[in-house]
Short mmCIF file of C-alpha atoms and ligand atoms in Angstrom, two decimals:
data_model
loop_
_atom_site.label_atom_id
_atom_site.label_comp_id
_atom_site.label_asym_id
_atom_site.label_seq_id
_atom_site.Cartn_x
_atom_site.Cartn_y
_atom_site.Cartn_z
CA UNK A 1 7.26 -14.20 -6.32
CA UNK A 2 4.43 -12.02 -6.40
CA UNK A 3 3.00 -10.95 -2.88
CA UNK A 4 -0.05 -8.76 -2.15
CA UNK A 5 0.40 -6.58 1.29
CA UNK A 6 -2.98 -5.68 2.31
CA UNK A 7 -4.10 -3.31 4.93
CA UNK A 8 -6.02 -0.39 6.22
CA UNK A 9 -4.77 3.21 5.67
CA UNK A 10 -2.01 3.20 7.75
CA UNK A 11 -1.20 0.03 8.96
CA UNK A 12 1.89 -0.24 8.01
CA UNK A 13 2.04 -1.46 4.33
CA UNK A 14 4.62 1.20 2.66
CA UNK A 15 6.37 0.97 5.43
CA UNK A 16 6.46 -3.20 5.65
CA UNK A 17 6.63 -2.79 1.94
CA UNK A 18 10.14 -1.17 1.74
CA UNK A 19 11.57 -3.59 3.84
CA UNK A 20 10.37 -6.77 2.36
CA UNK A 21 11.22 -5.36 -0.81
CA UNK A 22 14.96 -4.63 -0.03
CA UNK A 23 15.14 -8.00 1.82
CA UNK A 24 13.75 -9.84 -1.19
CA UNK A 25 14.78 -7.59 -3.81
CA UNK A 26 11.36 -6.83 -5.29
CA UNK A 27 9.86 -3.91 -7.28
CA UNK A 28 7.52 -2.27 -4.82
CA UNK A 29 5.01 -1.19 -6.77
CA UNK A 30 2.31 0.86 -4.78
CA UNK A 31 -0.83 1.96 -6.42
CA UNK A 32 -0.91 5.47 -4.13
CA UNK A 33 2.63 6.28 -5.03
CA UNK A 34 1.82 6.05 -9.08
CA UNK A 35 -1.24 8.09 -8.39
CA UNK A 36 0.66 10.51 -6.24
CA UNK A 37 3.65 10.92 -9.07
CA UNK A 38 1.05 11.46 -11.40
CA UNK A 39 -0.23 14.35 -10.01
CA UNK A 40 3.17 15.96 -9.58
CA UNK A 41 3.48 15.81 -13.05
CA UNK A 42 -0.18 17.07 -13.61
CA UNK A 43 -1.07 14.58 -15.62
CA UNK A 44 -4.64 13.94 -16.86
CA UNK A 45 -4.67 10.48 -14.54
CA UNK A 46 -3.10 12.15 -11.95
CA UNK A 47 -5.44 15.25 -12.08
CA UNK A 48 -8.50 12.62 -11.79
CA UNK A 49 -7.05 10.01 -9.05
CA UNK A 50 -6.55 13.83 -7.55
CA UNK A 51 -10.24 14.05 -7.01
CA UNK A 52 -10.97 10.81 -5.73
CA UNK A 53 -8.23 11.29 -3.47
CA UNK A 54 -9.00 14.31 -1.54
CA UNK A 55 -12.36 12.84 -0.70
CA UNK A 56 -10.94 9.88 0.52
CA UNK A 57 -12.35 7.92 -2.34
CA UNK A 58 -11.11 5.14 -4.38
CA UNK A 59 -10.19 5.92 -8.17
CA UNK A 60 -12.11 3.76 -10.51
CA UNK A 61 -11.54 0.79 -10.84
CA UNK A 62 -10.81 0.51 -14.34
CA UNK A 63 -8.10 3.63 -14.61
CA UNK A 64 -6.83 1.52 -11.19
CA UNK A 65 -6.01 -1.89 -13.07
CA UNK A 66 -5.17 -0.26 -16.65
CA UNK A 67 -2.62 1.71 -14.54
CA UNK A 68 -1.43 -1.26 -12.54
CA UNK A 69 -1.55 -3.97 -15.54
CA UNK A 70 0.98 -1.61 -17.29
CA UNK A 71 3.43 -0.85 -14.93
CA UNK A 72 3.62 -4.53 -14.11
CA UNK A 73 4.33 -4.92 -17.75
CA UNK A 74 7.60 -3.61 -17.53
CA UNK A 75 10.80 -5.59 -17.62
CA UNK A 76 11.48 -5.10 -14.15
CA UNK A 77 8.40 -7.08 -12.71
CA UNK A 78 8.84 -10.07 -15.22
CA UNK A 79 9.61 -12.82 -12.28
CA UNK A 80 7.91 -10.63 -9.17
CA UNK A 81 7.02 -7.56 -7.09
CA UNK A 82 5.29 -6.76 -4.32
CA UNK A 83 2.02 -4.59 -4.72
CA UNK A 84 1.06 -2.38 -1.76
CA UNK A 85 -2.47 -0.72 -2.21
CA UNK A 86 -3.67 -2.80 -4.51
CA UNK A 87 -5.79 -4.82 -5.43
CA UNK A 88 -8.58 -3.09 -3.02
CA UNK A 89 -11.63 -4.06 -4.63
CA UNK A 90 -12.55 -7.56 -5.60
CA UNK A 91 -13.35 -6.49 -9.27
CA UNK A 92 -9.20 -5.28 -9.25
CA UNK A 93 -8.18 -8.56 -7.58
CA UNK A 94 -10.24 -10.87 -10.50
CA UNK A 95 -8.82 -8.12 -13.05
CA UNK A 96 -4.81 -9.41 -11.49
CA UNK A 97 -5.48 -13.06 -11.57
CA UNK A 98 -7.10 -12.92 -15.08
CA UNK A 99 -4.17 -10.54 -16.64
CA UNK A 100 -1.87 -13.37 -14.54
CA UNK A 101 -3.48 -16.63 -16.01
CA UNK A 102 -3.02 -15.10 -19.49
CA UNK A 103 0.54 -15.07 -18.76
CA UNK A 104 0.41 -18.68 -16.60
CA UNK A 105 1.24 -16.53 -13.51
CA UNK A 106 -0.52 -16.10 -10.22
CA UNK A 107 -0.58 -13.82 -7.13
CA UNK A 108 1.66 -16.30 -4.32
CA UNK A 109 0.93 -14.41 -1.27
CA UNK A 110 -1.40 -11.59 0.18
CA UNK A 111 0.00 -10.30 3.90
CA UNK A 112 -2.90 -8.93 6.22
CA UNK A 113 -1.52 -6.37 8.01
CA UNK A 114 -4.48 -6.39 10.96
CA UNK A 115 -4.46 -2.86 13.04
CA UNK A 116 -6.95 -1.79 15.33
CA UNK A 117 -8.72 1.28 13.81
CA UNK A 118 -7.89 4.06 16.95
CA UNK A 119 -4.29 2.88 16.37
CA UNK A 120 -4.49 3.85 12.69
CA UNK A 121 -5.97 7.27 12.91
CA UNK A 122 -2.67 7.47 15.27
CA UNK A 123 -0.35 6.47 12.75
CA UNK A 124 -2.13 8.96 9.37
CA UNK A 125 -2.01 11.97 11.99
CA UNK A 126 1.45 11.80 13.06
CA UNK A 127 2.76 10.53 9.35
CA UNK A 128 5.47 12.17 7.05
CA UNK A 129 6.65 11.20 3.60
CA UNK A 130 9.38 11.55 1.84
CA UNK A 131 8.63 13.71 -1.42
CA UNK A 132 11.58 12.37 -3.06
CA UNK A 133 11.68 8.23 -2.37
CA UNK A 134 8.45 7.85 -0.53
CA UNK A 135 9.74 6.87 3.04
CA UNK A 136 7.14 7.16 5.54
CA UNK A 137 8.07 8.53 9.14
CA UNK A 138 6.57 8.91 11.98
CA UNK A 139 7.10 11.77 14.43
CA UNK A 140 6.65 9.88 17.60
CA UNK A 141 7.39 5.86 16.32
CA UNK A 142 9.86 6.08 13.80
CA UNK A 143 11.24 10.01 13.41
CA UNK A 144 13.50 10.83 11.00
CA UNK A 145 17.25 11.59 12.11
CA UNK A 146 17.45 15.10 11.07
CA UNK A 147 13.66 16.92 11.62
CA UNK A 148 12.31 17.56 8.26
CA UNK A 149 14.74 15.61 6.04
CA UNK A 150 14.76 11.71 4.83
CA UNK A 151 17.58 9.66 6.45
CA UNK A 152 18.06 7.58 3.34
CA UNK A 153 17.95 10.28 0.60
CA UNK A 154 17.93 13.87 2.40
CA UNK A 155 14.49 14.66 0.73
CA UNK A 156 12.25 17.18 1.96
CA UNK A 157 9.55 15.46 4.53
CA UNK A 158 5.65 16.39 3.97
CA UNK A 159 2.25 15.53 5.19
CA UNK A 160 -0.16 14.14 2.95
CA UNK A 161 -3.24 15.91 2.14
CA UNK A 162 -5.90 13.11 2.44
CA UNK A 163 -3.66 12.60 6.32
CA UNK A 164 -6.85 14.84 7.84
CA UNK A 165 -9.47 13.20 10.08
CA UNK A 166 -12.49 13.47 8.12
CA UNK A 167 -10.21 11.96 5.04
CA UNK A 168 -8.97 9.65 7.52
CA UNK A 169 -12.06 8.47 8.43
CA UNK A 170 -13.75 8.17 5.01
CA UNK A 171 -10.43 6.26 3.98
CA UNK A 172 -11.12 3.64 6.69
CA UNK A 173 -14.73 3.88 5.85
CA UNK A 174 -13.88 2.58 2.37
CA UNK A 175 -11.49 0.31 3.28
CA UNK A 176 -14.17 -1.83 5.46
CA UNK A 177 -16.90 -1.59 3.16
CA UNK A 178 -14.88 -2.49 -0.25
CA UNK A 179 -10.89 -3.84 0.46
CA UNK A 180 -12.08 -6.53 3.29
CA UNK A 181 -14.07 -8.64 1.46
CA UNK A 182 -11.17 -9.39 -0.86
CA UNK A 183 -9.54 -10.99 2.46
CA UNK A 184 -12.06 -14.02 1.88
CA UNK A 185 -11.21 -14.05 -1.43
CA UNK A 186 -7.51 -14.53 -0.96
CA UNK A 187 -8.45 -17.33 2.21
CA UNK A 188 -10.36 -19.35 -0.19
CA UNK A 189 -7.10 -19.59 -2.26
CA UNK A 190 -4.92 -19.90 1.18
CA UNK A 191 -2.49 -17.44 0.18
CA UNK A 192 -3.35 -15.13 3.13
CA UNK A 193 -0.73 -14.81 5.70
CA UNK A 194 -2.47 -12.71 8.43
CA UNK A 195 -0.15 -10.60 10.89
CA UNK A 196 0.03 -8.71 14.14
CA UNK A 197 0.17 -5.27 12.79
CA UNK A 198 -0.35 -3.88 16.19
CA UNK A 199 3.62 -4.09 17.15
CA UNK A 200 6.60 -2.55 16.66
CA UNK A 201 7.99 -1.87 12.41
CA UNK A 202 11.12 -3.99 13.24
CA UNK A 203 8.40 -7.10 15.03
CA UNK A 204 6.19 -6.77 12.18
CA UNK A 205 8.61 -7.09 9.69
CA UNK A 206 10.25 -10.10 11.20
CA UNK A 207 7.02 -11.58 11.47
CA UNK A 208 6.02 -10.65 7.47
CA UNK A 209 9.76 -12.06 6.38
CA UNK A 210 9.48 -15.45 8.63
CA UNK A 211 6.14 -16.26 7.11
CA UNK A 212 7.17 -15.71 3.73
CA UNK A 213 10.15 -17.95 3.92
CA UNK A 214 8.55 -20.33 5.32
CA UNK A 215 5.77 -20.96 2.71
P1 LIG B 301 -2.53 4.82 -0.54
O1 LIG B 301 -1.42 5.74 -0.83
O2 LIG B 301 -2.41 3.40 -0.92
O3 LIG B 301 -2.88 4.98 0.99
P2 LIG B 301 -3.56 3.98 2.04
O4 LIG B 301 -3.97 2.65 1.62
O5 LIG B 301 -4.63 4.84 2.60
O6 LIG B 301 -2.43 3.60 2.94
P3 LIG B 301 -1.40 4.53 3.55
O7 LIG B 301 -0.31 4.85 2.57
O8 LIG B 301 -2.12 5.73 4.15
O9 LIG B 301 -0.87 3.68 4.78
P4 LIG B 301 0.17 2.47 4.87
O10 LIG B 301 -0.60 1.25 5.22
O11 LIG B 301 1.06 2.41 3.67
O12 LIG B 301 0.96 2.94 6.14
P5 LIG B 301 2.45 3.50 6.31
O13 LIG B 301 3.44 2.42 6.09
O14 LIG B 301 2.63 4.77 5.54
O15 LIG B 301 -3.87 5.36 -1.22
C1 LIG B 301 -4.22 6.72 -1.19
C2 LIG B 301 -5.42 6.95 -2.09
O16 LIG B 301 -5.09 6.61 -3.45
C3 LIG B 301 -6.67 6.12 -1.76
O17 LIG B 301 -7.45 6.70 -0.74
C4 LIG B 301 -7.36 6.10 -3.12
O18 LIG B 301 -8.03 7.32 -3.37
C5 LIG B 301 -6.20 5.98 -4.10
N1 LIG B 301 -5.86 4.58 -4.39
C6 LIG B 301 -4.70 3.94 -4.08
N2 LIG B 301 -4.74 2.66 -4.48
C7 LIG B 301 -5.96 2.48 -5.05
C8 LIG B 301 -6.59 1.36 -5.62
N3 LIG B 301 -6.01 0.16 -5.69
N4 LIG B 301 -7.85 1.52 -6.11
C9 LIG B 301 -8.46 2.72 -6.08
N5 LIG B 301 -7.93 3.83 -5.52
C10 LIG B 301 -6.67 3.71 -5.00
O19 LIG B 301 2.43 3.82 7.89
C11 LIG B 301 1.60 4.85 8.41
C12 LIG B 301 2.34 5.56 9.56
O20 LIG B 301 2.47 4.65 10.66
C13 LIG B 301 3.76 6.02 9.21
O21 LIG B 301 3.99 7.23 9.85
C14 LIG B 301 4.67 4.91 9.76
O22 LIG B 301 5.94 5.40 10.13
C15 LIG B 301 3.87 4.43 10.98
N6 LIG B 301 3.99 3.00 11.23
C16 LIG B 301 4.04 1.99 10.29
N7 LIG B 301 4.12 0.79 10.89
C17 LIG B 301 4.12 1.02 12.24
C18 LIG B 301 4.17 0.16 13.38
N8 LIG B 301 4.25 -1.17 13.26
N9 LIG B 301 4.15 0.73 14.59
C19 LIG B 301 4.07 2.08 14.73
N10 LIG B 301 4.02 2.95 13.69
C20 LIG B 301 4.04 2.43 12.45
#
């Protein structure tokens, strides 16, 4: 199965991602993350997605899908995964389905994760990641046991550096103007299953998981 999870900066779609993953024992492959472990390594795409980053920008679009189209060429994705982050464009979501058809696959399933904007600027301010696995925690709605260190793999926590409000707000900025309109493009398929994100992680993911078994 391949499942889109699509959402505004921090709605919930690492977090929803993990969980769906384990439960359906998908790759989770998450276009921030590879940009993210890029940069750690300094690489020359991680040095550029650095500067599209900061500003709360999206990458361009074609180092997005060359990036993407590889990764999901690896053994691991050859009967599903779950992308979180991407597509956000609509040029990146016809780049998937065309790189799909030439392989007579298609995208099954994009999740809406719908969250009220003052809600979300909520959730990016009071975020931390795990450096190590990528676990996000929040310190009021979902803190970690130990302050500081990842319950599942003892990593060191951290705040992101695009998790400021003027980022913040060009993120959500970007994400109305360019990652919405895909939304209609996934409804005229009906493969959109659109969700509450505006409850609690555990309601949420019950919600995401019920839907997707059903259909
Ligand atoms: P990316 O890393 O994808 O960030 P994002 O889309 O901005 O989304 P976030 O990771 O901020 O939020 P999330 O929805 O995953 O929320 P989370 O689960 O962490 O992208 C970063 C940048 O990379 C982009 O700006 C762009 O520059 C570039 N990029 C990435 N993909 C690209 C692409 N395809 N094309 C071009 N450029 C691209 O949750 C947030 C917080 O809320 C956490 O603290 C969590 O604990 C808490 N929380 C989660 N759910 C709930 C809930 N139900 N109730 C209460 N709290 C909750």
């Amino acid at each position: 199965m391949y499942i889109i999870m699509l959402g505004a900066p921090g709605a919930g779609k690492g977090t929803q991602a993990d969980i769906v993953c384990h439960e359906m024992e998908l790759p989770h492959i998450a276009s921030g993350d590879l940009f993210r472990e890029a940069l750690e390594k300094k690489t020359e795409l991680g040095l550029l997605a650095k500067s599209y980053m900061e500003k709360g920008e999206l990458v361009p679009n074609a180092v997005t899908i060359k990036m993407i189209l590889e990764r999901i060429s690896d053994p691991d994705c050859v009967s599903g995964c779950l992308f979180d982050g991407f597509p956000r464009t609509l040029e990146q979501a016809e780049a998937l389905d065309k790189a799909f058809a030439a392989q007579g696959k298609s995208v099954d399933k994009a999740i809406y994760i719908e969250v009220p904007d003052g809600e979300l600027i909520k959730r990016l301010s009071g975020r931390w990641i795990c450096r190590n696995c990528q676990t996000p925690y929040h310190l009021v709605n979902s803190p970690p046991k130990v302050p500081g260190k990842c319950d599942k793999c003892g990593g060191e926590l951290y705040q992101r550096a695009d998790d400021t409000e003027g980022t913040e707000k060009k993120r959500l900025k970007v994400f109305h103007n360019l990652t919405v309109p895909i939304l209609d493009y996934y409804r005229k398929q009906s493969k959109t299953i659109e969700v509450n994100g505006n409850l609690g992680i555990q309601e949420v993911a019950k919600e995401v998981i019920s839907a997707l078994k059903q259909r």
